Short mmCIF file of C-alpha atoms and ligand atoms in Angstrom, two decimals:
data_model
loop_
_atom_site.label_atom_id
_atom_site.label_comp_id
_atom_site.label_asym_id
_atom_site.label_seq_id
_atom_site.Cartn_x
_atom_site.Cartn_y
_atom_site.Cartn_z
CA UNK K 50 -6.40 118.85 67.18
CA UNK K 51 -7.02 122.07 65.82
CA UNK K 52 -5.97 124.13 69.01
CA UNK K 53 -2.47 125.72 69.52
CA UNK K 54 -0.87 122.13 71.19
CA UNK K 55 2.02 123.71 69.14
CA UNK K 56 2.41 127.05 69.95
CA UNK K 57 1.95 127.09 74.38
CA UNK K 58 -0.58 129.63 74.87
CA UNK K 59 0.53 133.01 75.73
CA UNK K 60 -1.49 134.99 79.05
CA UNK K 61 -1.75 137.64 81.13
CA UNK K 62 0.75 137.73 83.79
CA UNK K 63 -1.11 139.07 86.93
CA UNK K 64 -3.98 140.88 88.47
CA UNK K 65 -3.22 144.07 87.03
CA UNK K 66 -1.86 142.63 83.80
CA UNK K 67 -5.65 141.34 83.55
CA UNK K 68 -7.43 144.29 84.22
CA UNK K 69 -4.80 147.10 81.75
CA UNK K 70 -4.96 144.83 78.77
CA UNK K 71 -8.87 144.23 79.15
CA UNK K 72 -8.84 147.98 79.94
CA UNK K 73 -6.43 148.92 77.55
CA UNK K 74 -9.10 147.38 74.59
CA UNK K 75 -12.29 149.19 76.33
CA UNK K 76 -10.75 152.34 76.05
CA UNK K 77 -9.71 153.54 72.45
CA UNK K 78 -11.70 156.41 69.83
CA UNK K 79 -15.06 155.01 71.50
CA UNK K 80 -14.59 157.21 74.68
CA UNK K 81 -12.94 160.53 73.23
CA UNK K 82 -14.88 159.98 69.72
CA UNK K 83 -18.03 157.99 69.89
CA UNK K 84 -19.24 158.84 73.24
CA UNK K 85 -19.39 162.53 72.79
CA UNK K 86 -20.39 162.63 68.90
CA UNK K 87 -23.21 159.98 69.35
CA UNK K 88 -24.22 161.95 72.52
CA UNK K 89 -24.27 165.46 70.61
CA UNK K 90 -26.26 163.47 67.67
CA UNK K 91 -29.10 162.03 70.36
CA UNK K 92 -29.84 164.62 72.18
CA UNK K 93 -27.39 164.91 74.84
CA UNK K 94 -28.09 163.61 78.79
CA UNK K 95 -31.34 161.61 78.00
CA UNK K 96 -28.49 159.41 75.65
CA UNK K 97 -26.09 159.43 78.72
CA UNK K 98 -28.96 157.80 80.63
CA UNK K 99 -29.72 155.07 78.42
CA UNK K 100 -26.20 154.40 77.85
CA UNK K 101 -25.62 154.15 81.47
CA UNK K 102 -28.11 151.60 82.01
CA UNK K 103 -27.46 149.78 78.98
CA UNK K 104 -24.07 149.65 80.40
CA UNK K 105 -24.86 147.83 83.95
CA UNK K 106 -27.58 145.87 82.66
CA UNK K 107 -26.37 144.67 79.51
CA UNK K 108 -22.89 145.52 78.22
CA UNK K 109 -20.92 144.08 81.75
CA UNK K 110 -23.02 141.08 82.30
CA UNK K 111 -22.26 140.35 78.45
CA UNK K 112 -18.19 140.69 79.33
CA UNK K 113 -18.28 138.30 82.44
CA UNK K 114 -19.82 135.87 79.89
CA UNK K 115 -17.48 136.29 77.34
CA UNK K 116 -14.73 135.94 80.26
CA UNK K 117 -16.23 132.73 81.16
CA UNK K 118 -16.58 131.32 77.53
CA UNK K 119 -12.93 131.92 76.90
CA UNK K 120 -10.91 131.42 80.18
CA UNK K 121 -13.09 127.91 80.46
CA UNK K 122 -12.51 126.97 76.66
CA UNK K 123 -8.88 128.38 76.67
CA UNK K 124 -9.82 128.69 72.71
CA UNK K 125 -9.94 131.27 70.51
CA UNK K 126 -13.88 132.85 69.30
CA UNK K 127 -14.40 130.26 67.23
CA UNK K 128 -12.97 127.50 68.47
CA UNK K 129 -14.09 128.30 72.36
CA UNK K 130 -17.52 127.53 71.03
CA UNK K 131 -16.19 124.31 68.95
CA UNK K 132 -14.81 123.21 72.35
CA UNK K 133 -17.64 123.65 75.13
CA UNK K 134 -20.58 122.61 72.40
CA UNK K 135 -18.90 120.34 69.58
CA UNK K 136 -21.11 119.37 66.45
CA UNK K 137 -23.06 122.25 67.24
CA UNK K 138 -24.15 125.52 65.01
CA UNK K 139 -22.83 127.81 67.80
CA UNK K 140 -19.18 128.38 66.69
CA UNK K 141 -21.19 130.39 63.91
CA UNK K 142 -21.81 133.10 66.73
CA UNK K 143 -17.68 132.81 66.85
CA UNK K 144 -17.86 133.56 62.98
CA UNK K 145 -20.12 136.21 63.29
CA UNK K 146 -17.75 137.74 65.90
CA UNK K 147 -15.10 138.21 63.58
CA UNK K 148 -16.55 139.08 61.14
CA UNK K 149 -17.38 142.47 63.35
CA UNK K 150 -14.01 142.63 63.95
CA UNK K 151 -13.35 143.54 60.01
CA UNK K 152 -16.47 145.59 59.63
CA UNK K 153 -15.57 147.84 62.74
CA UNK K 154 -11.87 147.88 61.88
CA UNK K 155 -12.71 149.02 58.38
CA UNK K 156 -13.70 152.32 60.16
CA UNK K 157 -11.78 152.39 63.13
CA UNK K 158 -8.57 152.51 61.32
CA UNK K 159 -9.64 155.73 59.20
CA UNK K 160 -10.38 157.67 62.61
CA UNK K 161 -7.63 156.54 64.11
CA UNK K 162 -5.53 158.10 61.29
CA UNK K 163 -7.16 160.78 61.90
CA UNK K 164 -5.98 161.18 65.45
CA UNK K 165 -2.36 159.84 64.62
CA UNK K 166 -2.27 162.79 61.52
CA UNK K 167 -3.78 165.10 64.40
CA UNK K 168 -0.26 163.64 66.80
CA UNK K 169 1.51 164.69 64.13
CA UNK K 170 -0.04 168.05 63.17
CA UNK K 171 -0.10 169.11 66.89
CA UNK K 172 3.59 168.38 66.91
CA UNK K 173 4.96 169.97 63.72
CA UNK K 174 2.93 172.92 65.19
CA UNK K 175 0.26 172.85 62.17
CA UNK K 176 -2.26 173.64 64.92
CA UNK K 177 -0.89 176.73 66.37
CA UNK K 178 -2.71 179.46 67.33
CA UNK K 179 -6.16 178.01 65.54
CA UNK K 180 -9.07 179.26 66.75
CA UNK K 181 -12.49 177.23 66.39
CA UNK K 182 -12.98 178.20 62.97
CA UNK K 183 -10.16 177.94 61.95
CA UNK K 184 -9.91 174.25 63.72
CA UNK K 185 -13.10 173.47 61.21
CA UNK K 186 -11.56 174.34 58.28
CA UNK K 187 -8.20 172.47 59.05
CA UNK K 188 -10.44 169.28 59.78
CA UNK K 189 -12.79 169.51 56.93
CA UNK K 190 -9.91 169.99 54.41
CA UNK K 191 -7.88 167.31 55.70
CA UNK K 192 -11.03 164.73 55.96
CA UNK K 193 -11.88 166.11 52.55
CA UNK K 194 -9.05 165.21 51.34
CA UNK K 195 -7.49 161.78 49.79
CA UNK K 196 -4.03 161.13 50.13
CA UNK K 197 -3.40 162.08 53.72
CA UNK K 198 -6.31 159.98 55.39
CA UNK K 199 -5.18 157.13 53.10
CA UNK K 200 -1.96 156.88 53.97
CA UNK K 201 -2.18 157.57 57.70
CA UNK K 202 -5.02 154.44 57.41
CA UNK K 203 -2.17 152.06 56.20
CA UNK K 204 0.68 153.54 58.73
CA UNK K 205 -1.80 152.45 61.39
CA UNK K 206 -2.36 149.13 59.92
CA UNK K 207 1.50 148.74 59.58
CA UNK K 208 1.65 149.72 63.37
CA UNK K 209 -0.61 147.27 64.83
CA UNK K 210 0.64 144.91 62.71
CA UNK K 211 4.11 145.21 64.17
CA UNK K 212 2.64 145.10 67.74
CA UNK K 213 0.63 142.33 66.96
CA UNK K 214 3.27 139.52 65.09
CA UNK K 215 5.58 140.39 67.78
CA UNK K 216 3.23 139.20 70.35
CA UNK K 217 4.20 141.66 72.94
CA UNK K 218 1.71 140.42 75.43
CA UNK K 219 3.83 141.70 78.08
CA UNK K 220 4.94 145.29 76.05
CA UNK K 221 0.90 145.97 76.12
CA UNK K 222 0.31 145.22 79.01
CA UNK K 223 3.08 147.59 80.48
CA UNK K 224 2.24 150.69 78.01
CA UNK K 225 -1.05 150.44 79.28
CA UNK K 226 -0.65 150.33 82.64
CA UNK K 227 2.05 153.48 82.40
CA UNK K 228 0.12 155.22 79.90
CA UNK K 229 -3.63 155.06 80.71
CA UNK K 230 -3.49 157.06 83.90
CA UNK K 231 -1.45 159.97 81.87
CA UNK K 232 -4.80 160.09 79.17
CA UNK K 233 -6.80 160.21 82.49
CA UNK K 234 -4.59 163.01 83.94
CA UNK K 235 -3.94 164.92 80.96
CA UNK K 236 -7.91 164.48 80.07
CA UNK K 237 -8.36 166.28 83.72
CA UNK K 238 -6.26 169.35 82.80
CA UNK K 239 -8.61 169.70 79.58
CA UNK K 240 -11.77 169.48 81.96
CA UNK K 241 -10.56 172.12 84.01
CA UNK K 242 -9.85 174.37 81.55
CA UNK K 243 -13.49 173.65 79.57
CA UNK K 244 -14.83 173.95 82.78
CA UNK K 245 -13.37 177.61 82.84
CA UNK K 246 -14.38 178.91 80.08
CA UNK K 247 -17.47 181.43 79.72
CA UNK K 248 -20.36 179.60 78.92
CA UNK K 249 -19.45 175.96 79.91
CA UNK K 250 -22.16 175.40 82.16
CA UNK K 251 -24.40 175.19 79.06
CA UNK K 252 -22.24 172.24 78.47
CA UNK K 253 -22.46 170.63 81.84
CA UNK K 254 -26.10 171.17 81.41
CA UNK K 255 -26.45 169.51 78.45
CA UNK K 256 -24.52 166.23 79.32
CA UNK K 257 -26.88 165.67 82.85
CA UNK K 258 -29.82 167.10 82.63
CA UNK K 259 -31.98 165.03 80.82
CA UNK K 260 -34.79 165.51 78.83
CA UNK K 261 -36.51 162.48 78.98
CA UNK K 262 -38.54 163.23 75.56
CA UNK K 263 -35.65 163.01 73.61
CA UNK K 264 -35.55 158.92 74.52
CA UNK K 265 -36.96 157.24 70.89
CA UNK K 266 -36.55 153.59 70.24
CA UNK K 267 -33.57 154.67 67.97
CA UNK K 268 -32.04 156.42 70.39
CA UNK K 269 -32.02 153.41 72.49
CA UNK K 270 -30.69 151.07 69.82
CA UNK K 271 -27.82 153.39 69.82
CA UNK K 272 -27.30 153.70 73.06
CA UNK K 273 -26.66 149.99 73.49
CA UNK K 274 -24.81 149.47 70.56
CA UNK K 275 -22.64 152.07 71.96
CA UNK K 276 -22.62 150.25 75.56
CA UNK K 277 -21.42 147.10 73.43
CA UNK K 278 -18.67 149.11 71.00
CA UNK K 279 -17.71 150.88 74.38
CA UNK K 280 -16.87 147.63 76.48
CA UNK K 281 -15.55 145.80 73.43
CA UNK K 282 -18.09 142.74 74.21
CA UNK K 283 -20.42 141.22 71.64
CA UNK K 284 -18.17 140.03 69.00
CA UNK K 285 -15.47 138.00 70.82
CA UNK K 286 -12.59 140.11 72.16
CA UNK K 287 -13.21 139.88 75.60
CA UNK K 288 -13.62 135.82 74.86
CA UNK K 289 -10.58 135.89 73.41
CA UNK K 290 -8.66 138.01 76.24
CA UNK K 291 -10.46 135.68 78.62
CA UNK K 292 -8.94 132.62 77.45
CA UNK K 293 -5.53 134.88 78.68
CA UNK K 294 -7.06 135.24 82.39
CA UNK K 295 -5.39 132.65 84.70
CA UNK K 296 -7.68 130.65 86.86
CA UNK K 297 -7.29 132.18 90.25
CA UNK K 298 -8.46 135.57 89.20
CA UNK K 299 -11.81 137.55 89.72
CA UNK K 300 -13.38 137.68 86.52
CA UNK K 301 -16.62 139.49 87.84
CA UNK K 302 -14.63 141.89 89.80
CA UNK K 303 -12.62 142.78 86.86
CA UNK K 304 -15.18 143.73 84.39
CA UNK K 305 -16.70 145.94 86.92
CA UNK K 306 -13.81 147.67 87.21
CA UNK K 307 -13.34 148.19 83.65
CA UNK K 308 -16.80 149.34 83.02
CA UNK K 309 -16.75 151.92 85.68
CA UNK K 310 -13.16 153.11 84.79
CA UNK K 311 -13.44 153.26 80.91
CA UNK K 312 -17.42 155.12 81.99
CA UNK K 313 -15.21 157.86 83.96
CA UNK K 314 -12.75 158.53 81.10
CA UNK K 315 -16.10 158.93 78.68
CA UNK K 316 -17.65 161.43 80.77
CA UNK K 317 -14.18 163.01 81.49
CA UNK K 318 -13.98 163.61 77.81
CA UNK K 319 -17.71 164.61 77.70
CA UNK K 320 -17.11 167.17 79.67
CA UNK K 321 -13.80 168.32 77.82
CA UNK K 322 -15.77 168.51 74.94
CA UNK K 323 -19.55 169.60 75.63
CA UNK K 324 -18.78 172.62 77.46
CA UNK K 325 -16.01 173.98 74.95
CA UNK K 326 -19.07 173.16 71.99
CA UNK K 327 -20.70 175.46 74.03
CA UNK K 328 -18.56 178.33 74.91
CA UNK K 329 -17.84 178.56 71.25
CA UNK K 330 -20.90 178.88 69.65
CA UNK K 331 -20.53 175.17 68.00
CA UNK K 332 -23.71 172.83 67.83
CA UNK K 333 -23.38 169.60 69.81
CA UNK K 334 -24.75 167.78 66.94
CA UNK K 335 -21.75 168.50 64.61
CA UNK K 336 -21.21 164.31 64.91
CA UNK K 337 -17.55 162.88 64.04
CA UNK K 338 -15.75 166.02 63.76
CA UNK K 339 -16.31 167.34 67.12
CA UNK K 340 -12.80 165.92 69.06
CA UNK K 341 -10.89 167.36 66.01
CA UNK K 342 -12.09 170.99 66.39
CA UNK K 343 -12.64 172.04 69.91
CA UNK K 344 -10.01 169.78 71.79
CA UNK K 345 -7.59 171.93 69.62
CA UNK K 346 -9.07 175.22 69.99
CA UNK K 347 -9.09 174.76 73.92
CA UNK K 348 -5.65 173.82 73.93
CA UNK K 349 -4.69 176.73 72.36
CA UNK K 350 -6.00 179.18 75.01
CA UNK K 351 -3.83 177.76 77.81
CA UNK K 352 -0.06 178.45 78.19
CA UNK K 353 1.68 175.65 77.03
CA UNK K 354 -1.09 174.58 74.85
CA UNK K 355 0.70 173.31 72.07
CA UNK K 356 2.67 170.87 74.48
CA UNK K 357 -0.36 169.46 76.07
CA UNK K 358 -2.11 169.40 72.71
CA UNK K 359 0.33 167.05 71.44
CA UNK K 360 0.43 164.97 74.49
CA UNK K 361 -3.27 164.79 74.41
CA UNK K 362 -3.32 163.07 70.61
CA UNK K 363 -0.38 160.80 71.38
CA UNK K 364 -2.05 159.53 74.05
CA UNK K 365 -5.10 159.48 72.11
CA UNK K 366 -3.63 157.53 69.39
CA UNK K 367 -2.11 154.85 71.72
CA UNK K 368 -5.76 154.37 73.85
CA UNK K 369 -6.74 153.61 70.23
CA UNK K 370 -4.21 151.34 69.14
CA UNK K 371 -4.87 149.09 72.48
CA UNK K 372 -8.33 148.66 71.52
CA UNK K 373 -7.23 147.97 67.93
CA UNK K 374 -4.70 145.52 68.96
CA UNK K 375 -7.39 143.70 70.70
CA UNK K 376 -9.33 143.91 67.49
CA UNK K 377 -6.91 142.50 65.02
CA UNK K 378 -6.11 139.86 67.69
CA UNK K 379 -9.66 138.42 66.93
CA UNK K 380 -9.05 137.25 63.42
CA UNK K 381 -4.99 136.58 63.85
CA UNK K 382 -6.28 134.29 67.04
CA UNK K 383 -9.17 132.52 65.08
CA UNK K 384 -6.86 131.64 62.03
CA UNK K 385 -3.80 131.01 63.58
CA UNK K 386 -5.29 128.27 65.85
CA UNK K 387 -7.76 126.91 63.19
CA UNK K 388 -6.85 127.23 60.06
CA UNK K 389 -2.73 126.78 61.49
CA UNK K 390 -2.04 129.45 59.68
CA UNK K 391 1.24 131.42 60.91
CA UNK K 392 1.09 134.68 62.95
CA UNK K 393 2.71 136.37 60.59
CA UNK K 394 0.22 135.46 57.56
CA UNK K 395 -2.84 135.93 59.65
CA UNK K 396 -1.95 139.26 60.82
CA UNK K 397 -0.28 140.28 57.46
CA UNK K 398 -3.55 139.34 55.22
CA UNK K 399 -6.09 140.60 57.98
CA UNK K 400 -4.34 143.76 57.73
CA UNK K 401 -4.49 143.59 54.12
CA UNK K 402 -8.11 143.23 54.28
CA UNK K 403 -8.91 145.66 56.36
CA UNK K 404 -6.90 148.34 55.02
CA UNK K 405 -8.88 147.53 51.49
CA UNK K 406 -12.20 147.57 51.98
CA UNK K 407 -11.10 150.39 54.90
CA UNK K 408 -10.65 152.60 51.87
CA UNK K 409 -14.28 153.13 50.97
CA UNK K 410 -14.95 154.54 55.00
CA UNK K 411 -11.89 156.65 54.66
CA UNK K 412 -13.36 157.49 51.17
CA UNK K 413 -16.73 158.69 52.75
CA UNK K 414 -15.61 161.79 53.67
CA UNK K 415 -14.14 162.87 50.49
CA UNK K 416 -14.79 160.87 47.13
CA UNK K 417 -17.72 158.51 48.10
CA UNK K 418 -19.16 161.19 50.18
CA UNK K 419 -22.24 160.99 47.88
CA UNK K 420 -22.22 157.25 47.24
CA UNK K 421 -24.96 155.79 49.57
CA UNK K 422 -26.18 152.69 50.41
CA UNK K 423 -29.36 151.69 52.35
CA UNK K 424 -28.93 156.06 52.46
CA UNK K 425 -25.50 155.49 54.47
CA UNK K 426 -21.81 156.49 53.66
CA UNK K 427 -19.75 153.50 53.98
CA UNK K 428 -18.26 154.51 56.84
CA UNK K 429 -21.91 154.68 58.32
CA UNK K 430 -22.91 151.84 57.20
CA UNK K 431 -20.25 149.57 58.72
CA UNK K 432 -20.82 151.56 62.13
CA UNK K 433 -24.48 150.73 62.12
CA UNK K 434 -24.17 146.94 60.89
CA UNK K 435 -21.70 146.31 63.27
CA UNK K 436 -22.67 148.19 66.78
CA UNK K 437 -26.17 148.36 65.81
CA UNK K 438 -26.74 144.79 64.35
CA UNK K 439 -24.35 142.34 64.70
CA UNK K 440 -22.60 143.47 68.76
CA UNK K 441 -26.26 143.02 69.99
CA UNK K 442 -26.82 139.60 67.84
CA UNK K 443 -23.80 138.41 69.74
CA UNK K 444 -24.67 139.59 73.05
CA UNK K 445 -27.98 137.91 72.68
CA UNK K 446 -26.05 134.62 71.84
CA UNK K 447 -23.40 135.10 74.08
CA UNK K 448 -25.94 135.02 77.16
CA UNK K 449 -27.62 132.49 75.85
CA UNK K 450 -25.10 130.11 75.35
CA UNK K 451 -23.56 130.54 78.63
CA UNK K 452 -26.81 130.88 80.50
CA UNK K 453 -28.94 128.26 79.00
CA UNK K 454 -26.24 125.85 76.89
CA UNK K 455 -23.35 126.21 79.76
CA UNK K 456 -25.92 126.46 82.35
CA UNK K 457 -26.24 128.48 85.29
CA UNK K 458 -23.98 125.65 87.43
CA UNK K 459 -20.83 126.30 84.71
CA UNK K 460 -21.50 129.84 85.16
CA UNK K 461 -21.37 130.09 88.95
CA UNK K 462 -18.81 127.53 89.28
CA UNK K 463 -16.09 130.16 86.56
CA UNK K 464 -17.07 133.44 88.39
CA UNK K 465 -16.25 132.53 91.68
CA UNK K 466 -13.50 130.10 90.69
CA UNK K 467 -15.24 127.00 91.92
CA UNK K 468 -16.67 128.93 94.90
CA UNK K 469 -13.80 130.34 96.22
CA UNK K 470 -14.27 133.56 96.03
CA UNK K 471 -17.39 133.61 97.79
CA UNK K 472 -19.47 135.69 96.00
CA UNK K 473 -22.68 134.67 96.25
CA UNK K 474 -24.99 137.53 95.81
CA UNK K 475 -22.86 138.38 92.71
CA UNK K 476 -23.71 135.48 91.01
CA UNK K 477 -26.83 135.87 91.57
CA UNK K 478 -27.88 139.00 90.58
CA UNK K 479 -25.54 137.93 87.52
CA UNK K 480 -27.13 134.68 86.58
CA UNK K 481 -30.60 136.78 86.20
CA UNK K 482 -29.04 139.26 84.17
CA UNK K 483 -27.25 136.47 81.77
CA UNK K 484 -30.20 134.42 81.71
CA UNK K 485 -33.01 136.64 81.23
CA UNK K 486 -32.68 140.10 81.29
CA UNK K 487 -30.17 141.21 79.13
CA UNK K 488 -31.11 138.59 76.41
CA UNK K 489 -34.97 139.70 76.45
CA UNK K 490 -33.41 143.44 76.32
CA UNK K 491 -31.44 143.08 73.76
CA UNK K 492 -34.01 141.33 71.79
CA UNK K 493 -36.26 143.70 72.53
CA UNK K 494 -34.25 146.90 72.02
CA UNK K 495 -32.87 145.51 68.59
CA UNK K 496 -36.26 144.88 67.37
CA UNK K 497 -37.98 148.41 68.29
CA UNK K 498 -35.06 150.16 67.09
CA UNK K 499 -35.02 148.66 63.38
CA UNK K 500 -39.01 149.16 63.54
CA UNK K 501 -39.79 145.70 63.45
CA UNK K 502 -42.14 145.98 66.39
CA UNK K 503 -43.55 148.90 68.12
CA UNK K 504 -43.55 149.00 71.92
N1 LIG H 857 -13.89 149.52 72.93
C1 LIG H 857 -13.12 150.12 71.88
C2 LIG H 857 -13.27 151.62 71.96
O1 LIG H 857 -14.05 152.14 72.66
C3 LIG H 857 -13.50 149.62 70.52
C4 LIG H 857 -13.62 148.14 70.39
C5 LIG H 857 -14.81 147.57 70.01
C6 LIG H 857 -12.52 147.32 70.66
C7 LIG H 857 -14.96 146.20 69.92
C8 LIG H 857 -12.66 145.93 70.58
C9 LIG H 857 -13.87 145.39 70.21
O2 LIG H 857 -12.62 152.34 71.26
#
């Protein structure tokens, strides 16, 4: 058998063991950096909208499947789908799956050496007393620049690696639970002081009040590749994590807790960010860069700034190394159970990988900045092709296969634990979503946003 009958598989311990590691991989650089630069790029609240519905509709009715594949396979991605359809094509949407893992890796890794350099500016004190233009010119030297964003790329590899071959199922699990609500706290204090500074209702403005015009079919393909990168669903994490959920737990109830909790911390950060855009003269559209030059300049006009600034990076860089951690865990998962490879060689070569063809992302901002292709930067390009292409592919497949293949009886019978939980109209409002409408969305969305139809 190809399956760990070796190794006994490792899961989560309890309740809220469950909900801060699948927590702990939703939130990460997609709340604090994606949320508000893709918001800023499409227009502001009419993106929020979309993204919010994509959310409910599609992205959480996406996770409860991938719970179900996994917890009922107790398989990695690949082989989940070996195990519930054998001699079937469908472990290829287990493939596909990882592969996303290495294409959004390949630029998660850069930004999140961004925010670990930023930890370590903040606390060597390279920030103090920057004011917003200053801020820009710190961040657009150091992204312009080679050695630094190289080598903080491979010091985060080296990190997760460490995390990862140890195993610490259980060391996650705590950190998260600790550390979470202090990123939630501290992101509070940095609301409140946006909030209260001349100017930030502009800001508040622009994050609710919609302007419906602004919705175009790209805007929408965004959106929901967002609501996909957001929840981590789409490529096989949450399968994964699933096959770590113990029977007698409440799979639904769990990913509706994570969606509305890791929602909260992206509009917390919203509106730490929109309003201080705002207040000092910055445009919203300014894309990537946006975290790394107002969150500092607000810090600085508090007292204690330079404190919280630091806190607010650390705690930054470990919401991002959860969600990484759940990333790398893909590929180390799929080729330690089939391929028997050991943990140590899976994670050690996936890191490898990643921190290789990683360079030419971390290279877009600085030597390859002019090197396009298909008119994208690297970095760009593995964004789009992963949450724009292949997250949505999966999602489609993912529904279908546990909708159609599974069938709506295996379905009902995993989220409410054989009908004990007694959640009836939850499963059925779910079953609709799984079967029909999120597929037909998704197919729908996808295909209008690339411009292969026109609706
Ligand atoms: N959800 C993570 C974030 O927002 C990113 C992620 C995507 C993690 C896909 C796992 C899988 O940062």
């Amino acid at each position: 058998m190809s399956t760990s009958d070796k190794t006994k598989r490792e899961g989560f311990s309890s309740t809220l063991g469950v909900l801060a590691a699948t927590l702990g991989s939703a939130v990460g650089l997609g709340n604090i950096w994606k949320f508000p630069s893709m918001t800023g790029q499409n227009g502001g609240a009419a993106f929020v909208l979309v993204y919010l519905v994509c959310v409910a509709l599609i992205a959480l009715p996406v996770m409860i499947s991938e719970f179900v594949i996994g917890r009922r396979a107790q398989a990695n991605n690949v082989g989940a789908f070996k195990k519930l359809a054998p001699k079937t094509p469908w472990y290829l949407t287990g493939v596909s799956g990882v592969a996303a893992a290495f294409l959004i890796m390949f630029f998660y890794t850069d930004v999140a050496g961004w925010v670990y350099a930023y930890a370590f500016k903040a606390l060597t004190g390279q920030l103090a007393g920057a004011d917003a233009t200053k801020t820009a010119d710190i961040f657009g030297g150091y992204v312009g620049s080679v050695a630094g964003p190289v080598a903080w790329q491979w010091i985060v590899l080296v990190t997760i690696s460490v995390i990862i071959i140890a195993g610490v199922t259980k060391g996650i699990e705590r950190m998260t639970k600790t550390l979470l609500p202090i990123l939630f706290v501290l992101l509070i204090v940095c609301d409140i002081r946006a909030l209260s500074l001349p100017g930030a209702m502009d800001g508040v403005k622009y994050l609710f009040q919609p302007d419906l015009a602004k919705i175009t079919p790209a805007v929408i393909l965004a959106a929901l590749g967002l609501a996909f990168f957001k929840l981590s669903v789409g490529m096989g994490t949450m399968t994964t994590y699933g096959s770590y959920i113990g029977k007698g737990e409440n799979m639904p109830a769990n990913a509706i807790k994570v969606a509305l909790s890791d929602t909260l911390v992206s509009l917390l950060a919203g509106l730490a960010i929109f309003p201080a855009v705002f207040a000092f003269g910055f445009k919203p559209d300014a894309g990537p860069s946006l975290l790394f030059i107002t969150i500092p300049a607000v810090f600085q006009t508090m007292p204690f700034g330079q404190v919280f600034l630091t806190m607010f990076f650390v705690l930054a860089a470990i919401a991002a190394t959860g969600a990484m951690i759940s990333l790398l865990e893909v590929p180390v998962a799929y080729l330690t159970e089939e391929h028997g490879w050991s943990r140590v060689v899976a994670t050690v070569s996936s890191a490898a990988l990643m921190g290789s063809v990683g360079l030419l992302a971390t290279l877009s901002t600085s030597t390859l900045a002019e090197k396009l292709v298909m008119g994208k930067t690297f970095f760009d390009l593995f964004d789009f092709v992963s949450s724009n292409i292949l997250l949505p592919v999966g999602g489609i497949l993912i529904c279908v296969f546990v909708g159609w293949k599974l069938g709506p009886a295996v379905l009902a019978d995993e989220a409410s634990n054989g009908g004990t939980l007694g959640n009836q109209l939850v499963l059925r409002v779910l079953s609709v979503l799984i079967r029909y409408v999120a597929p037909i969305a998704i197919l729908l969305v996808l295909l209008n946003g690339l411009g292969v139809i026109k609706l």
